[in-house]
Coordinates of C-alpha atoms and ligand atoms in Angstrom, one line a residue:
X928 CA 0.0 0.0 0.0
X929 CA 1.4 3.3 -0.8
X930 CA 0.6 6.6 1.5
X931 CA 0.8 9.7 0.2
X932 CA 1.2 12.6 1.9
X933 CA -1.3 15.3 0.1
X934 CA -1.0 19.3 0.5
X935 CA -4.9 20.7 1.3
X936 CA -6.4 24.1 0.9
X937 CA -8.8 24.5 4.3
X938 CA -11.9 26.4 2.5
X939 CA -12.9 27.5 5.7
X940 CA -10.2 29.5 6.2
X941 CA -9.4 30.7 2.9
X942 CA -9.8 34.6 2.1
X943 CA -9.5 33.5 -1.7
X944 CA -6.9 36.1 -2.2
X945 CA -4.7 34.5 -4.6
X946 CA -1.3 35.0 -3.1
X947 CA -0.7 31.1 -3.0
X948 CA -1.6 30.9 -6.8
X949 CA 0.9 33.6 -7.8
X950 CA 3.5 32.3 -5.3
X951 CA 3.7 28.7 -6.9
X952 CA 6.6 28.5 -9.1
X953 CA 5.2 25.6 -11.0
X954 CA 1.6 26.3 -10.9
X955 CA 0.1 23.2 -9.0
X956 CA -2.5 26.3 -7.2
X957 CA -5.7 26.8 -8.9
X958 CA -9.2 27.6 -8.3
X959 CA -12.8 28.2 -9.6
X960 CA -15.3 30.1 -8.0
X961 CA -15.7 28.5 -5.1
X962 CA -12.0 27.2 -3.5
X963 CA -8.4 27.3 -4.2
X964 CA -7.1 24.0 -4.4
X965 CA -3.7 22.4 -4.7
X966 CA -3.1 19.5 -8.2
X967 CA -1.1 16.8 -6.1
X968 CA 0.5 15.5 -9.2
X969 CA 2.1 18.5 -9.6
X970 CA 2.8 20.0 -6.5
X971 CA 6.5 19.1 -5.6
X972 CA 6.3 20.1 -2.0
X973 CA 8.6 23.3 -2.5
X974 CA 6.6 24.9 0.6
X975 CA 6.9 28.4 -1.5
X976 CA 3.2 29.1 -0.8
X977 CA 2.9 28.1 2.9
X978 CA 4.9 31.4 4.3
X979 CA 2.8 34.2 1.8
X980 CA -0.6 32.5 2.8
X981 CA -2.0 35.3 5.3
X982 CA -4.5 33.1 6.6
X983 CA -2.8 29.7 7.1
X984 CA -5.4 27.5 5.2
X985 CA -2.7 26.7 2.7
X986 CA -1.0 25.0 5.7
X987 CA -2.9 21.6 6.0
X988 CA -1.9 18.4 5.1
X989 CA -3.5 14.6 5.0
X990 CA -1.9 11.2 4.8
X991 CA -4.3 9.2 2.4
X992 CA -4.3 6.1 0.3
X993 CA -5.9 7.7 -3.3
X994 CA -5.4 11.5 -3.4
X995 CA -8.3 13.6 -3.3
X996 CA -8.8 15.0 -7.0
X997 CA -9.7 18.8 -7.6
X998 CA -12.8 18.2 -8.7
X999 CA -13.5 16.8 -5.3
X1000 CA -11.4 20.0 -3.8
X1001 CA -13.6 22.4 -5.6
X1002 CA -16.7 20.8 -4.1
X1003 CA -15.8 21.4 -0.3
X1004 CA -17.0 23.8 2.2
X1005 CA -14.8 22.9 4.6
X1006 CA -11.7 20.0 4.9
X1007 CA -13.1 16.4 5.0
X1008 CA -13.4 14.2 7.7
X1009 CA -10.1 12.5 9.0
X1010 CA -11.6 8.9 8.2
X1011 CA -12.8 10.1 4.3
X1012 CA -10.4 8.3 1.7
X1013 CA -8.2 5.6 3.8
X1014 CA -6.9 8.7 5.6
X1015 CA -4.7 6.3 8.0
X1016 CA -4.3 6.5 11.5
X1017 CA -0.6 6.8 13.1
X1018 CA 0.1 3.4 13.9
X1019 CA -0.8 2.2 10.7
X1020 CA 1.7 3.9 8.8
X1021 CA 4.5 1.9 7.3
X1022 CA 5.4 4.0 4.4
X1023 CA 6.4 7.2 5.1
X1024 CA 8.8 10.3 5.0
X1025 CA 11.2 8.7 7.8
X1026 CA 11.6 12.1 9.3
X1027 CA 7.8 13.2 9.9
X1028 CA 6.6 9.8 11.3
X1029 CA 9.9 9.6 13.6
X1030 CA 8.8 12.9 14.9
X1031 CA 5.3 12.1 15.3
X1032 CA 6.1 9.0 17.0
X1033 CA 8.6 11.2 19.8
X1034 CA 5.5 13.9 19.9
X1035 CA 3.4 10.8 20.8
X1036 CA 5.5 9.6 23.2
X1037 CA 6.0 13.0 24.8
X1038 CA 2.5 13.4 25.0
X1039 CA 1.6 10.4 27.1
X1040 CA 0.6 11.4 30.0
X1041 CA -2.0 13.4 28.8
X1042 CA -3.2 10.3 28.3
X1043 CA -4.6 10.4 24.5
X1044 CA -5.3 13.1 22.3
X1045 CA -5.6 16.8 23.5
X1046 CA -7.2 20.0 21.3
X1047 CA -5.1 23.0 21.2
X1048 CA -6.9 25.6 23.4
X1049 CA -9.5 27.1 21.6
X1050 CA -8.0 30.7 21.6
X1051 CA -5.0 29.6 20.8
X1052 CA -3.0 31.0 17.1
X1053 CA -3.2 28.4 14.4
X1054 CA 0.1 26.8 14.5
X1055 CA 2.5 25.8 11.4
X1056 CA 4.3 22.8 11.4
X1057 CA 6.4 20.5 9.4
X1058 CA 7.2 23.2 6.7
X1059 CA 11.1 21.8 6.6
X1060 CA 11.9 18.4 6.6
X1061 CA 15.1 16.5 6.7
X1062 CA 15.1 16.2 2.8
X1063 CA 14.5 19.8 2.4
X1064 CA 15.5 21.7 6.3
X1065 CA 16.3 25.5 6.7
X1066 CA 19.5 26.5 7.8
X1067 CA 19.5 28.6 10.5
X1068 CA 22.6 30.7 11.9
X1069 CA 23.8 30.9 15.0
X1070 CA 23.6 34.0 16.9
X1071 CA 24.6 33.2 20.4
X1072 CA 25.6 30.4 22.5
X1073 CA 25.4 31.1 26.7
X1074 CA 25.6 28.5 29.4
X1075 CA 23.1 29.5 31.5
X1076 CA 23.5 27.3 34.4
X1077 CA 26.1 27.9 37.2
X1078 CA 29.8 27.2 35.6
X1079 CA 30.2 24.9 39.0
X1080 CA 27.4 22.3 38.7
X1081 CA 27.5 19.3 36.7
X1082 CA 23.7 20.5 34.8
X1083 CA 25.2 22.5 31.7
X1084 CA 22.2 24.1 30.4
X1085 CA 22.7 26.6 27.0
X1086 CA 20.8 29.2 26.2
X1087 CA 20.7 28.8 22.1
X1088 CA 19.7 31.7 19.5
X1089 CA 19.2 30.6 16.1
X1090 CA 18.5 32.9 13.5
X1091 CA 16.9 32.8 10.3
X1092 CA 17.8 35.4 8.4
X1093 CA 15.7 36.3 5.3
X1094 CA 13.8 32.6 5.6
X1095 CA 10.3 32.3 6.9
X1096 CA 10.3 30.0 10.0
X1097 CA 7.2 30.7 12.1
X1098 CA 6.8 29.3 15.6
X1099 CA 4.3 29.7 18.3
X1100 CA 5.1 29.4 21.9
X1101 CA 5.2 25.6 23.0
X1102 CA 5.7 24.3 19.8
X1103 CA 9.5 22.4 18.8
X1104 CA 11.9 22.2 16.3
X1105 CA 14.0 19.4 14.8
X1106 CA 17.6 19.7 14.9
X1107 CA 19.5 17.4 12.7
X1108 CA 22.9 16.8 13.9
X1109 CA 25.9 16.1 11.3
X1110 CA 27.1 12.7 11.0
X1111 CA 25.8 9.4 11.1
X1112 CA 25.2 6.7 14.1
X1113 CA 26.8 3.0 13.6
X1114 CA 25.1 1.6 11.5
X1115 CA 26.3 4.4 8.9
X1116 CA 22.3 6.3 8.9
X1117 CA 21.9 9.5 9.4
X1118 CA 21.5 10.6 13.3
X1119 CA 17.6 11.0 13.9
X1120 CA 16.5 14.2 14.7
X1121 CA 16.4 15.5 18.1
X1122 CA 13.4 17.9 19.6
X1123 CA 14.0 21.3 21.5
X1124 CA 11.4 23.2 22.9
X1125 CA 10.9 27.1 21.1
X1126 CA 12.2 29.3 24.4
X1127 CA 11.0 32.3 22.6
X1128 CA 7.9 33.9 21.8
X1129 CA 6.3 34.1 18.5
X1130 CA 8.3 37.7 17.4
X1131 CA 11.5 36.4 18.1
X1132 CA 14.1 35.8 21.1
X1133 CA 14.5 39.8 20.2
X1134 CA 11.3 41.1 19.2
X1135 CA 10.7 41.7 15.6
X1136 CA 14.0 39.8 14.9
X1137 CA 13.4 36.5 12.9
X1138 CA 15.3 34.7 15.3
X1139 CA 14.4 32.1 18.0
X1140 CA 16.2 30.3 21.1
X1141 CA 16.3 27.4 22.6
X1142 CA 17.0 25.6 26.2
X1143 CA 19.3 22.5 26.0
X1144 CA 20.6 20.7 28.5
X1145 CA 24.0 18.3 27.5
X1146 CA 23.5 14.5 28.1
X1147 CA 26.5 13.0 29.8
X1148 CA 26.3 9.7 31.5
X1149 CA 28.4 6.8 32.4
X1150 CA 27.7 3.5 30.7
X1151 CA 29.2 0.2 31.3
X1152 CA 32.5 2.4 32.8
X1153 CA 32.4 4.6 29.8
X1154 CA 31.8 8.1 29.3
X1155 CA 28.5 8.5 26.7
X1156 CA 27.8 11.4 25.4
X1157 CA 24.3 12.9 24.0
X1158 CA 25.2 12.9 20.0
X1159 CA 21.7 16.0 20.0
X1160 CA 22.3 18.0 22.9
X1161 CA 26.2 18.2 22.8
X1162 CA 26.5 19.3 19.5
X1163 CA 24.1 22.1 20.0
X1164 CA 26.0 23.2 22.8
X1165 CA 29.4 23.2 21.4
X1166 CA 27.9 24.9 18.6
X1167 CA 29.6 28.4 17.8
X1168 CA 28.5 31.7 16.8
X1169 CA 27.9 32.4 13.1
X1170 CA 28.0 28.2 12.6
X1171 CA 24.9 26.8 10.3
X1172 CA 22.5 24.4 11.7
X1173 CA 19.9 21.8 9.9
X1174 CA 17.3 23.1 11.5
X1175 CA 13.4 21.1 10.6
X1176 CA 9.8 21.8 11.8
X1177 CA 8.4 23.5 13.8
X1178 CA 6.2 20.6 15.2
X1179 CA 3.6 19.9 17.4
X1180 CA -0.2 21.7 17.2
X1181 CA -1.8 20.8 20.8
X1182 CA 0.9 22.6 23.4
X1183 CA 0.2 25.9 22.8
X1184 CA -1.0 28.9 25.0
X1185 CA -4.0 30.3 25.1
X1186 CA -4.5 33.7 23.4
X1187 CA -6.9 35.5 25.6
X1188 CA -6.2 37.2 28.8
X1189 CA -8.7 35.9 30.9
X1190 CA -6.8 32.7 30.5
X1191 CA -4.9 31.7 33.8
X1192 CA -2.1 29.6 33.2
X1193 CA -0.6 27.0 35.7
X1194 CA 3.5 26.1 34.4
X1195 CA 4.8 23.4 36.2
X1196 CA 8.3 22.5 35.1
X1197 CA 11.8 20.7 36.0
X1198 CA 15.0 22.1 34.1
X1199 CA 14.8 22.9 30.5
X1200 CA 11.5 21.7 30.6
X1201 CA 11.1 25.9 31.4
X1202 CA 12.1 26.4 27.8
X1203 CA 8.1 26.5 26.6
X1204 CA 7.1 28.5 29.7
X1205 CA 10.1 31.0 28.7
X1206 CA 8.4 31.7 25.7
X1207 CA 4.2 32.0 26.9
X1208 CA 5.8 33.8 29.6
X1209 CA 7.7 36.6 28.2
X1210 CA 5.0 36.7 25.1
X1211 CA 2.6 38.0 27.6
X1212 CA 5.0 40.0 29.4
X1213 CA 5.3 41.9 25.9
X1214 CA 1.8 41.6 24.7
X1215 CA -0.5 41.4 27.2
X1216 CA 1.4 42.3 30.8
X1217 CA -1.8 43.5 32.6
X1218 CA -4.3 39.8 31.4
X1219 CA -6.6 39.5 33.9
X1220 CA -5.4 35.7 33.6
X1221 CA -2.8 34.5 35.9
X1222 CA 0.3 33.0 35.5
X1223 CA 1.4 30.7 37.8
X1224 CA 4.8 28.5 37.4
X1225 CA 6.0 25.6 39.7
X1226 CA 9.9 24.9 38.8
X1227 CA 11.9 22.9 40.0
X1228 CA 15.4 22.1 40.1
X1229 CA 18.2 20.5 42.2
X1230 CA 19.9 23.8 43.8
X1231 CA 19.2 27.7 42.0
X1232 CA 22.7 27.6 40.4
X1233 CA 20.7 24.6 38.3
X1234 CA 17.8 26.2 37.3
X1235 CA 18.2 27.6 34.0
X1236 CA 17.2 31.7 33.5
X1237 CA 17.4 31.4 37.9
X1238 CA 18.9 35.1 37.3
X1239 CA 16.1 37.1 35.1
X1240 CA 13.3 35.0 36.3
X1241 CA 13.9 36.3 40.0
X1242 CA 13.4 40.3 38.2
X1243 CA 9.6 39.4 37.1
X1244 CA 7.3 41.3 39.0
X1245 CA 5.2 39.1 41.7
X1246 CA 2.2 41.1 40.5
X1247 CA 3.0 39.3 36.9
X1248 CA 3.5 35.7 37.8
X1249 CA 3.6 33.8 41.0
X1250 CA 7.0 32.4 40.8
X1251 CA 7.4 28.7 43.0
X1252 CA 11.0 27.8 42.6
X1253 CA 11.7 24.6 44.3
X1254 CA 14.9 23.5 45.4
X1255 CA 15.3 19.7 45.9
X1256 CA 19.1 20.0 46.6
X1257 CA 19.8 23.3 49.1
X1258 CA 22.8 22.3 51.9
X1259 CA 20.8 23.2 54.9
X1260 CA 16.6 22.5 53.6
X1261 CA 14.9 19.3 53.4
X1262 CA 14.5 18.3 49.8
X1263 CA 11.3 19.5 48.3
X1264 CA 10.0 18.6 44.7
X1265 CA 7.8 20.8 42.6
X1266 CA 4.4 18.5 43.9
X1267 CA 5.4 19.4 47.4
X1268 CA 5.1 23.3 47.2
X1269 CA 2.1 22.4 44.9
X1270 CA 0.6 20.3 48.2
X1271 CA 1.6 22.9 50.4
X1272 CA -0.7 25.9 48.0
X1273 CA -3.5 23.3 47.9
X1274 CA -5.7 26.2 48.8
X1275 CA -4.4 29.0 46.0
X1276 CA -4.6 25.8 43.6
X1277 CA -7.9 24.5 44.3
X1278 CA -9.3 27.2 43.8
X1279 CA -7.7 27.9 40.5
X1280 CA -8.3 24.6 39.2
X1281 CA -11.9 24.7 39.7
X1282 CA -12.3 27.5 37.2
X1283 CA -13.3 27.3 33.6
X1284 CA -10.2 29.4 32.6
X1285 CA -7.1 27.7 33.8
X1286 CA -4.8 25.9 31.8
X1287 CA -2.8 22.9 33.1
X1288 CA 0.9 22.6 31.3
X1289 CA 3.5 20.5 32.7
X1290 CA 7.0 20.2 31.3
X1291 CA 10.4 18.2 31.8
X1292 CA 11.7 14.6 32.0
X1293 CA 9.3 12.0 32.5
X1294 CA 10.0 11.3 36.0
X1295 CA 7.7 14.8 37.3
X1296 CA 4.8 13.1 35.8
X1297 CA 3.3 11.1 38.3
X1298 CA 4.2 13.4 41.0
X1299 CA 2.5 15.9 40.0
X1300 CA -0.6 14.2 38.9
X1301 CA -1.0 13.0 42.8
X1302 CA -0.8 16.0 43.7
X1303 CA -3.3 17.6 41.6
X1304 CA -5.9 14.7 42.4
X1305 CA -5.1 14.9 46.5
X1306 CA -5.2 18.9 46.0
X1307 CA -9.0 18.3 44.6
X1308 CA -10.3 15.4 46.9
X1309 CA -8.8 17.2 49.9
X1310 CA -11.1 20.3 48.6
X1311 CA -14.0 18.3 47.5
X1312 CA -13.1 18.6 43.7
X1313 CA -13.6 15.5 41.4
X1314 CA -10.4 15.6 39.9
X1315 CA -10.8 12.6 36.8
X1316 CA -13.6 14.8 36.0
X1317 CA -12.1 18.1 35.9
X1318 CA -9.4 16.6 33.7
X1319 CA -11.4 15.1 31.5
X1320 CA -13.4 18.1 31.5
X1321 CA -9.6 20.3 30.9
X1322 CA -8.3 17.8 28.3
X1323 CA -11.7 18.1 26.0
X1324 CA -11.6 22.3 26.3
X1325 CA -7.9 21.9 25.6
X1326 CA -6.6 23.3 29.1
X1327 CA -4.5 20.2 30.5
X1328 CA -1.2 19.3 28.2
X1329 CA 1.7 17.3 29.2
X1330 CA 4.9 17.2 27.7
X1331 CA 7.5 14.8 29.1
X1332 CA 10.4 13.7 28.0
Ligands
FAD2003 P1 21.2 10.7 22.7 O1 22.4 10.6 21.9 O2 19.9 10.5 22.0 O3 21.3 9.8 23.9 C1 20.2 9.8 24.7 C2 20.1 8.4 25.2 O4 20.8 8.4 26.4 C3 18.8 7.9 25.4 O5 18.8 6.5 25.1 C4 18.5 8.1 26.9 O6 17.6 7.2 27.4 C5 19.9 7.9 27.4 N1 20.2 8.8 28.6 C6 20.1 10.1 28.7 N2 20.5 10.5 29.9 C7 20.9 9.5 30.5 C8 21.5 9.2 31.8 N3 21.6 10.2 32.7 N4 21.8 8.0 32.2 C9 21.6 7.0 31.3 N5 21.1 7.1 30.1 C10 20.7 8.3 29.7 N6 15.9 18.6 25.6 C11 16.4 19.8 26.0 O7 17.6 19.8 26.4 N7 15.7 21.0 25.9 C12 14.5 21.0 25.3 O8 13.8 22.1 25.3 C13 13.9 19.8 24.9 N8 12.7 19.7 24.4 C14 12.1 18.6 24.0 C15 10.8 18.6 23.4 C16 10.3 17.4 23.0 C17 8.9 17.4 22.5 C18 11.0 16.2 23.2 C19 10.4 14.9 22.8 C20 12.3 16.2 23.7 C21 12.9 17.4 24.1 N9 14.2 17.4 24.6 C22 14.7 18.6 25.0 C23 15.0 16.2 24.6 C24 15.9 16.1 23.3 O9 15.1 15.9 22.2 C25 17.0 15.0 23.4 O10 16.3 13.8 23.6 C26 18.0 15.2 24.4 O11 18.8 16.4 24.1 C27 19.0 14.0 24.4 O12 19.5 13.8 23.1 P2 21.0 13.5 22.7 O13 21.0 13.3 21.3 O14 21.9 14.4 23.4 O15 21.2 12.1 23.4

C-alpha cells in the first residue's frame, strides 16, 4: 500500500486572495469560483506558498491512500473528515517520510501522559508545522551560545539563538523544532532528529527579529565504565557563533498557550523543561502584561545555580507571575520537589483549578509526571473537587497538556 502525503487548501479558512496561486513556481495552485485548491500531481512540495498565505489554510496536510482530486477540492465547504479516503491513522503507517513519522512517534510519546489526544486551546493562534523536513530543512545561523547554568554544577544548560535570516520559520510558543545533527550513528544512517522546545515567543528571542532560542541541557552519562555522550544535545551546545545548523519543523499543534487574557495559566516545570514556559511567559509580558489571567509556574530544580534563567526570572514582577522555585538540593533545607510546594498551596490551587479558565501545562523529563498528577488529584479530593472529572473536562476544552520527555 502506498501513503501519500497530500497538501490541502482549508476552505474554511481561505480569504480566496490569490497570493498562494501567484507564489507557486510551477503552478500546482488553482481555483474556480468556489476554492483554491492544490493539483497533487504537480505539487513538488517546494513549501513556496505556505509562508505568503496570510490566513494559514494553505498549511494543512492529510496522509491518504488515493489523493483527493480537484474536482472533489472544488466541491468542499470545509476539509473532510479524517476517516474520508483511507486517511490512515498513526500506527498504521509503514510507508512514510522517515523524518515526519519519527517525529510524530517522539510527539506521541511525549504526550503520554496526557493520556490520549488533547485540542489545542480554543483561543490559541493556528500553528504551522512541518514546513522543513530533513530532505528539504532550513539553515539557520547561529547568533549566540550562553551557558546558562552555574559554571560549577554538573547540569550544563545553553541558552541557544538561532537565526533565520531572510527565511520564513514561524513558531508559536510551545511548539519544537528538529535539529539534525551532522554525521551518522553506527550503522552508517543518518543521526535522527532531536526535539527542542521554542524558548522564545512568536516575534522572536528579540522582538521583531526573525530569530528564536532554545534551552538544552547536555546528556553526559556513564555507561558500562564509559563516558556516553548525547550525540543532539552536545553538539548544540558546542555549537559556535555564526555556525549553520539543519534546522526542521516547527512541530507539534496541541501545546500551545491560550490567546486570551482571561486565561490563567498553571506552568509546572523541571530544568529545561522551562524552555516552553520562557516563551508563553515573556510573550505576555510583551503583549499582554496586565491579562486579567494569571500566570502561575512551579519549577523545579536541584539547587538555584541549576535552574536555567534562575537570574532574570527572579526580576519578574510578583504582580505578573507567581514564581514557585523549588529547590530539591539546598545544603541546609529538606529536599522539596515541585508537587510538594504544589501540596503545600493546595488552597491558591484548588481554587484555580476549579475554574473554567485555567490551563494545566507540565513540562520536563518523564519522572515529574506522576508526582505531580497525585498531587493535583489529592489537592481536589482534599477540597471536594472530582479531579478525573475536571481533567477530563480540561483535556476536552484543551486546558491540560503534558509534555514529558
Ligand atoms: P542521545 O544521543 O539521543 O542519547 C540519549 C540516550 O541516552 C537515550 O537513550 C537516553 O535514554 C539515554 N540517557 C540520557 N540521559 C541518561 C542518563 N543520565 N543515564 C543513562 N542514560 C541516559 N531537551 C532539551 O535539552 N531541551 C528541550 O527544550 C527539549 N525539548 C524537547 C521537546 C520534546 C517534544 C522532546 C520529545 C524532547 C525534548 N528534549 C529537550 C530532549 C531532546 O530531544 C533530546 O532527547 C536530548 O537532548 C538528548 O538527546 P541527545 O542526542 O543528546 O542524546
Amino acid at each position: 500500500m502506498t501513503i501519500l502525503r497530500q497538501h490541502l487548501i482549508d476552505p474554511e479558512i481561505c480569504i480566496r486572495c490569490n497570493t498562494c496561486e501567484e507564489t507557486c513556481p510551477i503552478d500546482a495552485i488553482t481555483h474556480d469560483d468556489n476554492n483554491y485548491v492544490v493539483n497533487m500531481a504537480t505539487c513538488d512540495e517546494c513549501l513556496d506558498c505556505i509562508s505568503p498565505c496570510p490566513t494559514g489554510a494553505i498549511d494543512n496536510w492529510r496522509m491518504v491512500t488515493t489523493a483527493y482530486s480537484e474536482q472533489e477540492q472544488f466541491s468542499w465547504d470545509e476539509l473532510p473528515d479524517a476517516i474520508d479516503h483511507g486517511e490512515l491513522s498513526l500506527s498504521d503507517l509503514t510507508v512514510h517520510e522517515a523524518s515526519e513519522q519519527e517525529v510524530d512517534e517522539i510527539l506521541e510519546v511525549a504526550h503520554q501522559g496526557q493520556q490520549g489526544k488533547v485540542l489545542a486551546p480554543s483561543s490559541a493562534e493556528h500553528p504551522h508545522i512541518n514546513l522543513y523536513n530533513r530532505n528539504q530543512p532550513i539553515v539557520a545561523r547561529v547568533a549566540g551560545n550562553y551557558r546558562i547554568t552555574d559554571a560549577n554544577t554538573d547540569s550544563d544548560v545553553h541558552h541557544v539563538v538561532l537565526d533565520f535570516g531572510n527565511r520564513t520559520f514561524p513558531v508559536l510558543e510551545g511548539q519544537s523544532i528538529g535539529i539534525l545533527p551532522p554525521g551518522e550513528d553506527e550503522k552508517g544512517n543518518p543521526h535522527l532528529v532531536r526535539l527542542y522546545s521554542v524558548a522564545s515567543p512568536r516575534d522572536g528571542e528579540r522582538p521583531g527579529v526573525n530569530n528564536l532560542s532554545l534551552t538544552v541541557k547536555r546528556v553526559v552519562y556513564q555507561e558500562d565504565g564509559e563516558t556516553v555522550r548525547g550525540i543532539g544535545s552536545n553538539y548544540v551546545c558546542d555549537l559556535v557563533k555564526d555556525e549553520k545548523v539543519n534546522v526542521t519543523g516547527p512541530f507539534g499543534s496541541t501545546f500551545l498557550m491560550p490567546n486570551h487574557t482571561e486565561a490563567n495559566i498553571i506552568m509546572i516545570c523541571t530544568g529545561t523543561g522551562s524552555a516552553p514556559f520562557r516563551a508563553m511567559t515573556e510573550y505576555r509580558r510583551r503583549h499582554m502584561p496586565n491579562a486579567e489571567g494569571r500566570l502561575t509556574l512551579y519549577f523545579g530544580a536541584r539547587t538555584p545555580g541549576e535552574l536555567p534563567y534562575f537570574g532574570p526570572l527572579n526580576k519578574l514582577n510578583d504582580k505578573f507571575i507567581d514564581k514557585q522555585l523549588v529547590f530539591s538540593r539546598l545544603p541546609d533545607a529538606p529536599k522539596e520537589y515541585v508537587q510538594d510546594r504544589m501540596l503545600a498551596q493546595d488552597e491558591k490551587l484548588s481554587k484555580l483549578i476549579g475554574l473554567g479558565e485555567t490551563y494545566v501545562y507540565i513540562c520536563g523529563l518523564k519522572d515529574m509526571e506522576q508526582g505531580v498528577e497525585e498531587a493535583f488529584e489529592k489537592i481536589c479530593n482534599d477540597n471536594g473537587l472530582d479531579w478525573d472529572n475536571i481533567k477530563m473536562t480540561m483535556k476536552k476544552t484543551g486546558r491540560y497538556h503534558v509534555e514529558t520527555y
